[in-house]
mmCIF file of C-alpha atoms and ligand atoms in Angstrom:
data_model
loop_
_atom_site.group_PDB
_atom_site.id
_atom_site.type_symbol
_atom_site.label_atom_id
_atom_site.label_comp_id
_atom_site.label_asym_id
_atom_site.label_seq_id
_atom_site.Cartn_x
_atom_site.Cartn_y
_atom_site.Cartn_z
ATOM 1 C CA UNK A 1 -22.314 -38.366 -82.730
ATOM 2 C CA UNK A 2 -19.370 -36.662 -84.064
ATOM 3 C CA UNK A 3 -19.942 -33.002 -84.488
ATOM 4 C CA UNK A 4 -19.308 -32.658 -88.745
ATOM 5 C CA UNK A 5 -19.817 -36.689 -89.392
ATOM 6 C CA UNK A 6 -23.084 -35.238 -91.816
ATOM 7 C CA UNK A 7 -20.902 -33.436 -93.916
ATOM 8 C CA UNK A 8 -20.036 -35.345 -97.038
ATOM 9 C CA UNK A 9 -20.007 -33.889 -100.410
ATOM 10 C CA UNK A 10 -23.884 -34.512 -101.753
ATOM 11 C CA UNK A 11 -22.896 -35.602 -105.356
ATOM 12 C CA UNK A 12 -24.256 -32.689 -108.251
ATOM 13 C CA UNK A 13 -25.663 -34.947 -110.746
ATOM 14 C CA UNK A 14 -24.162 -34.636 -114.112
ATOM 15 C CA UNK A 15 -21.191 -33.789 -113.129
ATOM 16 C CA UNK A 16 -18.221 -36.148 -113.379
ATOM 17 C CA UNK A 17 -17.683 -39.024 -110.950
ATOM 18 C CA UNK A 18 -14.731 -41.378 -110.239
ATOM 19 C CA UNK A 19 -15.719 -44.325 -107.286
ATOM 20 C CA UNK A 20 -12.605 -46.217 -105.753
ATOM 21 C CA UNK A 21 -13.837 -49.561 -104.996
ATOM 22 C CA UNK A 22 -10.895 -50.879 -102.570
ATOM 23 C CA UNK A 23 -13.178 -54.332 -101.567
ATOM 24 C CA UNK A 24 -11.417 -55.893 -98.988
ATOM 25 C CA UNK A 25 -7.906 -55.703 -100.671
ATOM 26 C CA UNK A 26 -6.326 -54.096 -97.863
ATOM 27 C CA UNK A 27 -5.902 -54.385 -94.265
ATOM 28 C CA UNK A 28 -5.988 -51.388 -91.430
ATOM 29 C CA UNK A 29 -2.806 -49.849 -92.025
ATOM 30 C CA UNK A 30 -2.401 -49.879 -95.607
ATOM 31 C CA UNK A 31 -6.181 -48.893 -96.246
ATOM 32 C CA UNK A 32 -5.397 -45.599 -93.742
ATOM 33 C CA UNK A 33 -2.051 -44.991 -95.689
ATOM 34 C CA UNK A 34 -3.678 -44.733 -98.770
ATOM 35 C CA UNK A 35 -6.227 -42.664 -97.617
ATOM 36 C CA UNK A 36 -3.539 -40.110 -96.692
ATOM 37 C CA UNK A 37 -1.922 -40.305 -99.711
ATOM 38 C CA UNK A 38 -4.900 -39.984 -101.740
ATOM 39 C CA UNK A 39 -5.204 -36.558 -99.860
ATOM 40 C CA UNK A 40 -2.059 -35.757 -100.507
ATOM 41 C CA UNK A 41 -2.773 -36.266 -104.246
ATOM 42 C CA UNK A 42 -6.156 -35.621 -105.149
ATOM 43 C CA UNK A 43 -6.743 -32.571 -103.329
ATOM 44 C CA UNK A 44 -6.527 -30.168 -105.397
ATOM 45 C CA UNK A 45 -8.625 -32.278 -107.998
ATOM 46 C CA UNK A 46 -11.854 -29.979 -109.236
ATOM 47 C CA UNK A 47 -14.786 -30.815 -111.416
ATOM 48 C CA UNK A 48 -14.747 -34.409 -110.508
ATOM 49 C CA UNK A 49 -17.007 -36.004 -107.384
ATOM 50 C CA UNK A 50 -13.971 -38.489 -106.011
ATOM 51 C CA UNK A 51 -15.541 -40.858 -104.056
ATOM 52 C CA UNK A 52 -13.918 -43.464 -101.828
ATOM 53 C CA UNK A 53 -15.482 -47.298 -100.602
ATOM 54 C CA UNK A 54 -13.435 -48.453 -97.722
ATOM 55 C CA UNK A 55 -14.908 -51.441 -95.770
ATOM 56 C CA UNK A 56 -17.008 -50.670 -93.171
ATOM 57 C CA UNK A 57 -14.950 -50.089 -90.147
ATOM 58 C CA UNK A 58 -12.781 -47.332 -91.867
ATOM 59 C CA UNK A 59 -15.134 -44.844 -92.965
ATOM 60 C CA UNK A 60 -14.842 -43.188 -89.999
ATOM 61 C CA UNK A 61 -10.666 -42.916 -89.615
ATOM 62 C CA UNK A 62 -10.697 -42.078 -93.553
ATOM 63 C CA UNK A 63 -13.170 -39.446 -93.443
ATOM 64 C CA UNK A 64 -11.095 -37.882 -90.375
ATOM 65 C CA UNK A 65 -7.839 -38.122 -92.890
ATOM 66 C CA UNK A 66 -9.176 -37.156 -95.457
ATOM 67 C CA UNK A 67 -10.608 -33.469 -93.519
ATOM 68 C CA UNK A 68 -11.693 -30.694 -96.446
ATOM 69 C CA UNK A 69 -10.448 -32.454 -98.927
ATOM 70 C CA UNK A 70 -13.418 -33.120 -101.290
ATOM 71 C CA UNK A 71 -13.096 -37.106 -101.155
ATOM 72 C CA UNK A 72 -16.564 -38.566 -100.703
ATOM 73 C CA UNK A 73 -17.096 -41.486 -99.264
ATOM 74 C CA UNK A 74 -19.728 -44.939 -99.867
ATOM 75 C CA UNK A 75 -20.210 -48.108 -98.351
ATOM 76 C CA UNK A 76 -19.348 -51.043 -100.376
ATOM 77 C CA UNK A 77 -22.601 -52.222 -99.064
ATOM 78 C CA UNK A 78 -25.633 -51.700 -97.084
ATOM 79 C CA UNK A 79 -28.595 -53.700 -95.547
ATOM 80 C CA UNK A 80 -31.523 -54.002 -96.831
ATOM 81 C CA UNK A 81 -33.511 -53.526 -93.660
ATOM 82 C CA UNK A 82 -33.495 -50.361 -91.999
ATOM 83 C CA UNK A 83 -32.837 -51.553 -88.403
ATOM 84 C CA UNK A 84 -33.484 -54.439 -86.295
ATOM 85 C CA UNK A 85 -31.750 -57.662 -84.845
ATOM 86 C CA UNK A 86 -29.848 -58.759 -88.479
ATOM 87 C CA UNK A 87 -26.646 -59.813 -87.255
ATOM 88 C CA UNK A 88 -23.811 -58.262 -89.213
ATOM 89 C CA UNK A 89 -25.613 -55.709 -91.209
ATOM 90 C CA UNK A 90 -24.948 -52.282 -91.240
ATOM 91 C CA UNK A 91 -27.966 -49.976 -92.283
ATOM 92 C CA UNK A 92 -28.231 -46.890 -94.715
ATOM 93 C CA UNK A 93 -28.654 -44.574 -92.147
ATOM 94 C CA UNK A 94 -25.980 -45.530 -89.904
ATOM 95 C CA UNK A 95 -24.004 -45.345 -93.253
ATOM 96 C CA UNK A 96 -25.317 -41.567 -93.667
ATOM 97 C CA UNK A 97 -24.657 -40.739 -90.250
ATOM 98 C CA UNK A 98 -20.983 -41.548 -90.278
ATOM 99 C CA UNK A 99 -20.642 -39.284 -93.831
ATOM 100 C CA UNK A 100 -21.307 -41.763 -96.643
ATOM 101 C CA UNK A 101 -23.256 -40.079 -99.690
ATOM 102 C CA UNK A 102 -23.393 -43.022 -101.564
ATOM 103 C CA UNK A 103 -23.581 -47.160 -101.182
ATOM 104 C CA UNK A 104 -22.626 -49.599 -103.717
ATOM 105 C CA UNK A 105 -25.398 -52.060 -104.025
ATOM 106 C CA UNK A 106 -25.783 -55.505 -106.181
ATOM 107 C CA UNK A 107 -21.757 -55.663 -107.036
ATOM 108 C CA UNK A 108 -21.164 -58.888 -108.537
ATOM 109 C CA UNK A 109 -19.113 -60.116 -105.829
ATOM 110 C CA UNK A 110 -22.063 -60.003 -103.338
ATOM 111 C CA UNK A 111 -24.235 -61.396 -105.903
ATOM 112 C CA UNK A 112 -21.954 -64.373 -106.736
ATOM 113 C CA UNK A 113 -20.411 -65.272 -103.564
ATOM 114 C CA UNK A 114 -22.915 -63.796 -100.811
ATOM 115 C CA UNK A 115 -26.079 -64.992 -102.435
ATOM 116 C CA UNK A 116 -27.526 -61.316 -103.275
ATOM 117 C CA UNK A 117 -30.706 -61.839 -105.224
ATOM 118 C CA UNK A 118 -32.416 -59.097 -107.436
ATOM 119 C CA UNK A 119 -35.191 -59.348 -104.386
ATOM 120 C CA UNK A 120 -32.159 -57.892 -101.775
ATOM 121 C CA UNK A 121 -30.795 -55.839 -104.284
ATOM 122 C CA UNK A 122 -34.111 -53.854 -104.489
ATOM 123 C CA UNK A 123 -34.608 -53.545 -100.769
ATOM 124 C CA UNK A 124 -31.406 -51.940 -101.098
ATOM 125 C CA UNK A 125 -31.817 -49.570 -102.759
ATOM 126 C CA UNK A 126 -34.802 -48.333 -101.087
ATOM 127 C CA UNK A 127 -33.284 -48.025 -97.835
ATOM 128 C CA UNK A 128 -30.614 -46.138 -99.495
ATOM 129 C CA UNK A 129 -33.353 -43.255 -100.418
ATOM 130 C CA UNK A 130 -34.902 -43.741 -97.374
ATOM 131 C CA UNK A 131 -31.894 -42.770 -95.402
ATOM 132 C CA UNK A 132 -30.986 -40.589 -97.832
ATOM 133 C CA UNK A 133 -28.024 -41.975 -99.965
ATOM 134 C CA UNK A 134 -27.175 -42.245 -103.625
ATOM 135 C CA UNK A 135 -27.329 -45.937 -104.800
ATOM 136 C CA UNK A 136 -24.632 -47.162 -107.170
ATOM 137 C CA UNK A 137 -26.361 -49.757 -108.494
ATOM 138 C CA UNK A 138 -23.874 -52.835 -110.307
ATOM 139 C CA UNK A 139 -25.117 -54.516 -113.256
ATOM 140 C CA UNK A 140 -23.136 -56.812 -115.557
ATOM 141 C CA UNK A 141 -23.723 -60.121 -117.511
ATOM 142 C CA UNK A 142 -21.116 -63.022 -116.768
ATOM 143 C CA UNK A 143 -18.542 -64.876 -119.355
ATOM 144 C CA UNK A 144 -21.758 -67.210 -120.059
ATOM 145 C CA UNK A 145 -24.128 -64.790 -120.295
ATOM 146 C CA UNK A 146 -22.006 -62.848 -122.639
ATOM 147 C CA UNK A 147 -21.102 -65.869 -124.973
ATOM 148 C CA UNK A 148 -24.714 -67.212 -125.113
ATOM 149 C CA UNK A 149 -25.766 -63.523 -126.374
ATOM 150 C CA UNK A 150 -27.517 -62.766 -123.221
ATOM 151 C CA UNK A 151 -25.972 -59.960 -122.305
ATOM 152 C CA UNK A 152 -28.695 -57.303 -122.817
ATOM 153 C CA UNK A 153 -31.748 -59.744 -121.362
ATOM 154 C CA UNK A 154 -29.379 -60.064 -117.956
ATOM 155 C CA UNK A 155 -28.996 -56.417 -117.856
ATOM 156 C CA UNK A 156 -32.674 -55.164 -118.790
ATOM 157 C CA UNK A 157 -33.428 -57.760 -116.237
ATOM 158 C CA UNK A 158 -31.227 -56.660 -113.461
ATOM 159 C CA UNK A 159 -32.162 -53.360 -113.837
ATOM 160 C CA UNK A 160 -35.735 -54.188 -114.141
ATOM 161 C CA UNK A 161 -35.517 -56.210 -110.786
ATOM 162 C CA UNK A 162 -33.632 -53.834 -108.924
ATOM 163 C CA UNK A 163 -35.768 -50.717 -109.610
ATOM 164 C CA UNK A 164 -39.536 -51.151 -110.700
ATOM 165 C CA UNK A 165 -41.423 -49.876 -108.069
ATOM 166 C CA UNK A 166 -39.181 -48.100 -106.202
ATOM 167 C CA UNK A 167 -41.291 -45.058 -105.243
ATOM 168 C CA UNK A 168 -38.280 -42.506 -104.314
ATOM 169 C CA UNK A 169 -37.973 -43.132 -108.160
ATOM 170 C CA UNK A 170 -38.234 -41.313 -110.415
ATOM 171 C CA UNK A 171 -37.613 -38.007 -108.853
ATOM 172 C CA UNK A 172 -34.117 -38.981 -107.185
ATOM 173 C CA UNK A 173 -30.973 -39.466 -108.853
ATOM 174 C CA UNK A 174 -29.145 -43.113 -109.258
ATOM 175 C CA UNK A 175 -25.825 -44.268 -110.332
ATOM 176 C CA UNK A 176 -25.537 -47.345 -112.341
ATOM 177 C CA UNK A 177 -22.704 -48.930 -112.802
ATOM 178 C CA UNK A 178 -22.270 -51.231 -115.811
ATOM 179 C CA UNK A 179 -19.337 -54.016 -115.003
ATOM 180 C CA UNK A 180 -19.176 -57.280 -117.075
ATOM 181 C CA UNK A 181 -18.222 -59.521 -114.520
ATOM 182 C CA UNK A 182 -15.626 -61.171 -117.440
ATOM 183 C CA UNK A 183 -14.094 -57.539 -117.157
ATOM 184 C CA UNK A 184 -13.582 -56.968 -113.198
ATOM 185 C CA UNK A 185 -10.221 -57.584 -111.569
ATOM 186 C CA UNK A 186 -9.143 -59.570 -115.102
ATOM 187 C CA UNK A 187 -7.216 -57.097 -116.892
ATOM 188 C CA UNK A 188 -9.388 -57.383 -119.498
ATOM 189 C CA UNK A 189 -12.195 -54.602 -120.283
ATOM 190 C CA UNK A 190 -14.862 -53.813 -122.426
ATOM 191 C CA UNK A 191 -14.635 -52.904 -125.877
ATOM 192 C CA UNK A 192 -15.577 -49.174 -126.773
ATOM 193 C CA UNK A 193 -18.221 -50.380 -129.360
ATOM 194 C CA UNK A 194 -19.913 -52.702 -126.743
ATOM 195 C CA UNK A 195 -19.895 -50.016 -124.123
ATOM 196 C CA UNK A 196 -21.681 -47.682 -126.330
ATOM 197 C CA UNK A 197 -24.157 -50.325 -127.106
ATOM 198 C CA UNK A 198 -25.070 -51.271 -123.219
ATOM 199 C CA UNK A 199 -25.467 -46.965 -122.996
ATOM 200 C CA UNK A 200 -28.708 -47.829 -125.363
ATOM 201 C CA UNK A 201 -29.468 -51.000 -123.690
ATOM 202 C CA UNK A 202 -29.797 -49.307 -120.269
ATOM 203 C CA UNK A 203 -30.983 -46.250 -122.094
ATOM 204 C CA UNK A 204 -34.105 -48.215 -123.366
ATOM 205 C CA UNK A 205 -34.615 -50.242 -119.983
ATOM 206 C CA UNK A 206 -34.657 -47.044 -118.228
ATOM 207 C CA UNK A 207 -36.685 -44.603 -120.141
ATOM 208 C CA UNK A 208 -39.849 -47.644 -120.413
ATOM 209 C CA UNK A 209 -39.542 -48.304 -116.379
ATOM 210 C CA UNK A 210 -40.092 -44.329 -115.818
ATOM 211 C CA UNK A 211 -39.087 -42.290 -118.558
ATOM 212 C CA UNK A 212 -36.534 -40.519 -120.799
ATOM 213 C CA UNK A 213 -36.668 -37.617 -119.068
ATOM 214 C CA UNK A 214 -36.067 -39.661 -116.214
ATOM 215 C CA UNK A 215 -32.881 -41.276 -117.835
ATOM 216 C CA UNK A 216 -31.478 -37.828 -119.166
ATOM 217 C CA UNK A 217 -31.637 -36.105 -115.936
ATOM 218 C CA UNK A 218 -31.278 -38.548 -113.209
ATOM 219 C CA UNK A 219 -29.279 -41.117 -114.146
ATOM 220 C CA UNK A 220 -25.379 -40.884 -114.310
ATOM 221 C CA UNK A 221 -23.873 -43.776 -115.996
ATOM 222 C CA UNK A 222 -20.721 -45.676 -114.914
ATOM 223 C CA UNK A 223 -18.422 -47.854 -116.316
ATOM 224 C CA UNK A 224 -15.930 -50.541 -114.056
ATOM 225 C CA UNK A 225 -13.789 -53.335 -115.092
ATOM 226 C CA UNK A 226 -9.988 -53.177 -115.308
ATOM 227 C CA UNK A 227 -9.906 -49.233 -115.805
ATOM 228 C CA UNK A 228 -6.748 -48.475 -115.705
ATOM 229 C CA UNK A 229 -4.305 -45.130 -116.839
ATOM 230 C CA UNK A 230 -4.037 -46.463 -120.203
ATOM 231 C CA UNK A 231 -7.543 -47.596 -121.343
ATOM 232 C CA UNK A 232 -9.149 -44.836 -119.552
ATOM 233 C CA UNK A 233 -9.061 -42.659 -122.597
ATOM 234 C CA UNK A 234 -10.539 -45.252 -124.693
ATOM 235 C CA UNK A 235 -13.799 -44.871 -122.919
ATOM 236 C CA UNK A 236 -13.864 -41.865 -121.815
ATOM 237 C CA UNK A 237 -15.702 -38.982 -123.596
ATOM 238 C CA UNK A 238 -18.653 -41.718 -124.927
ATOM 239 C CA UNK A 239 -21.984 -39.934 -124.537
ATOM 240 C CA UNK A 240 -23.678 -40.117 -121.378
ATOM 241 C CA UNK A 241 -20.671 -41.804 -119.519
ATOM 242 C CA UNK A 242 -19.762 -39.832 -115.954
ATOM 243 C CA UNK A 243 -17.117 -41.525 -114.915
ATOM 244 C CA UNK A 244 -15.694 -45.051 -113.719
ATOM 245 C CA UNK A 245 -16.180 -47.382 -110.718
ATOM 246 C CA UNK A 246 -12.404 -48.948 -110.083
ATOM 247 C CA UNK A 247 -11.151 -51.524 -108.098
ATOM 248 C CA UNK A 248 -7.680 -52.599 -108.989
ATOM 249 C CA UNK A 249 -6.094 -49.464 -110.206
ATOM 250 C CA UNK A 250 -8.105 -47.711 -106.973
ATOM 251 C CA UNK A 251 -4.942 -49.586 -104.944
ATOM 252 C CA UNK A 252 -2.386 -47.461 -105.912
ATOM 253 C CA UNK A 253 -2.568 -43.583 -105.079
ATOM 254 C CA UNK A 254 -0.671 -42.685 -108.351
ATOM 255 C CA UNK A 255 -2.366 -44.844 -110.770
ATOM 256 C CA UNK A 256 -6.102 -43.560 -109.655
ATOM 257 C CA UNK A 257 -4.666 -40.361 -110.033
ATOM 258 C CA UNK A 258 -3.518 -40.798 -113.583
ATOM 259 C CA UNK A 259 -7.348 -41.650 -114.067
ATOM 260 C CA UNK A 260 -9.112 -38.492 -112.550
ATOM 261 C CA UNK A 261 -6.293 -36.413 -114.331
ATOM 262 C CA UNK A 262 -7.522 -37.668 -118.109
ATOM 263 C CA UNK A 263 -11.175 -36.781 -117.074
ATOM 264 C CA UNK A 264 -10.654 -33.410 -116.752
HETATM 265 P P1 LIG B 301 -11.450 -53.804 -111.172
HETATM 266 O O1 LIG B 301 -12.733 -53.826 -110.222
HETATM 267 O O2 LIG B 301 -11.183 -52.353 -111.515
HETATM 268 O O3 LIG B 301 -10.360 -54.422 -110.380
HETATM 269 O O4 LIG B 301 -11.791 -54.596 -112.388
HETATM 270 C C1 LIG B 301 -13.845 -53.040 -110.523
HETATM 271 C C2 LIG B 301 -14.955 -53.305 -109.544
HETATM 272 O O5 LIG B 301 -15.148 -54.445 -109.134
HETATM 273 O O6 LIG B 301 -15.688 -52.388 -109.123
#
């Protein structure tokens, strides 16, 4: 075990937060270049928990880059069994051991093209409390969803699914992400006024599966799909909103930058 590999930057809830979703956009070389230059340019970034999600095998090279920079770092995934002979998963506490804080869980890329059910979502996330990281947990309705009007039934739903009974709950934090599926990697995001009107939705959902309390002091809300420099400032500063989960405008060291400077 590498000697500081526990050290990441445990995440002080209600603060502001900025994920950099890079998928699997990049290969080796370019995905440890842009680590360094993200050091090189977000250093000296305060008030704002940077995280990075690199795919699996670079955690470990990007959280040597990266050093004492604050740059946190979170799977774009994690099993949702804690060990055991399941071929090609990687488990929350191996994820915690090589200095993730947090794990995305139910994006809807693993739920559309990898089959993730609500079922595997939840096991998910309790592993992640179980080993001891932050869940970022990815809701969104589709194009359909949205244009039959289902929008708020899919999201009460997903949340619903993914988080009744989890016991760590509600004592530890969570991160939810809300990305309309319509809005990731299209160029086309939400409006402001719809945005404000999920908050509520997942407001409501929240505060009747545990409580208000709950939802005031635990839960930091996210918002991803097509952020970019120049409609970052339409959303940002809506009540309740932490921060952004970005994928696309994460590729470029100078563009994400341009984001975490407006949410100072
Ligand atoms: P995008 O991706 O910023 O490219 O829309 C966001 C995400 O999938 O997390």
């Amino acid at each position: 075990m590498r000697k500081n590999s526990i050290n990441y930057f445990p995440y002080n809830f209600m603060q502001k937060i900025l994920i950099a979703n890079w998928k699997m956009n990049l290969d080796v070389e370019k995905s440890l270049n842009l680590a360094k230059q993200y050091k090189k340019n977000l250093r000296t970034l305060k008030g704002l928990e940077l995280v990075v999600a690199p795919s699996i095998p670079l955690i470990i090279p990007i959280k040597d880059i990266f050093g004492s920079a604050k740059i946190s770092l979170s799977g774009q995934n994690v099993a949702a069994f804690s060990e055991g002979a399941y071929t090609g998963e990687v488990s929350a506490k191996m994820l915690k051991q090589i200095g993730c804080g947090y794990s995305l869980v139910g994006h809807s890329e693993r739920r559309q093209h990898l089959v993730e059910a609500d079922e595997m979502i939840h096991k998910k996330i309790v592993q992640s409390y179980a080993a001891g990281i932050t869940p970022v947990l990815c809701v969104g309705e589709s194009l359909k969803e949205k244009e039959s009007g289902g929008r708020d039934a899919v999201i009460i739903n997903q949340l619903q699914r993914a988080l009744s009974k989890v016991e760590a709950l509600p004592d530890k934090e969570i991160i939810i992400a809300y990305e309309p599926v319509w809005a990731i990697g299209t160029g086309v995001s939400v409006e402001r006024e719809d945005l404000i009107h999920v908050e509520r939705i997942i407001k409501r959902a929240l505060s009747s599966l545990y409580s208000e309390n709950f939802y005031n002091e635990k839960v930091s809300l996210l918002y991803g799909g097509s952020v970019n420099s120049v409609n970052v400032s339409v959303f940002w500063g809506i009540d309740k909103l932490a921060g952004f989960l970005v994928g696309t405008s994460s590729l470029e060291a100078n563009e994400f930058l341009k984001i975490a400077i407006q949410m100072k």
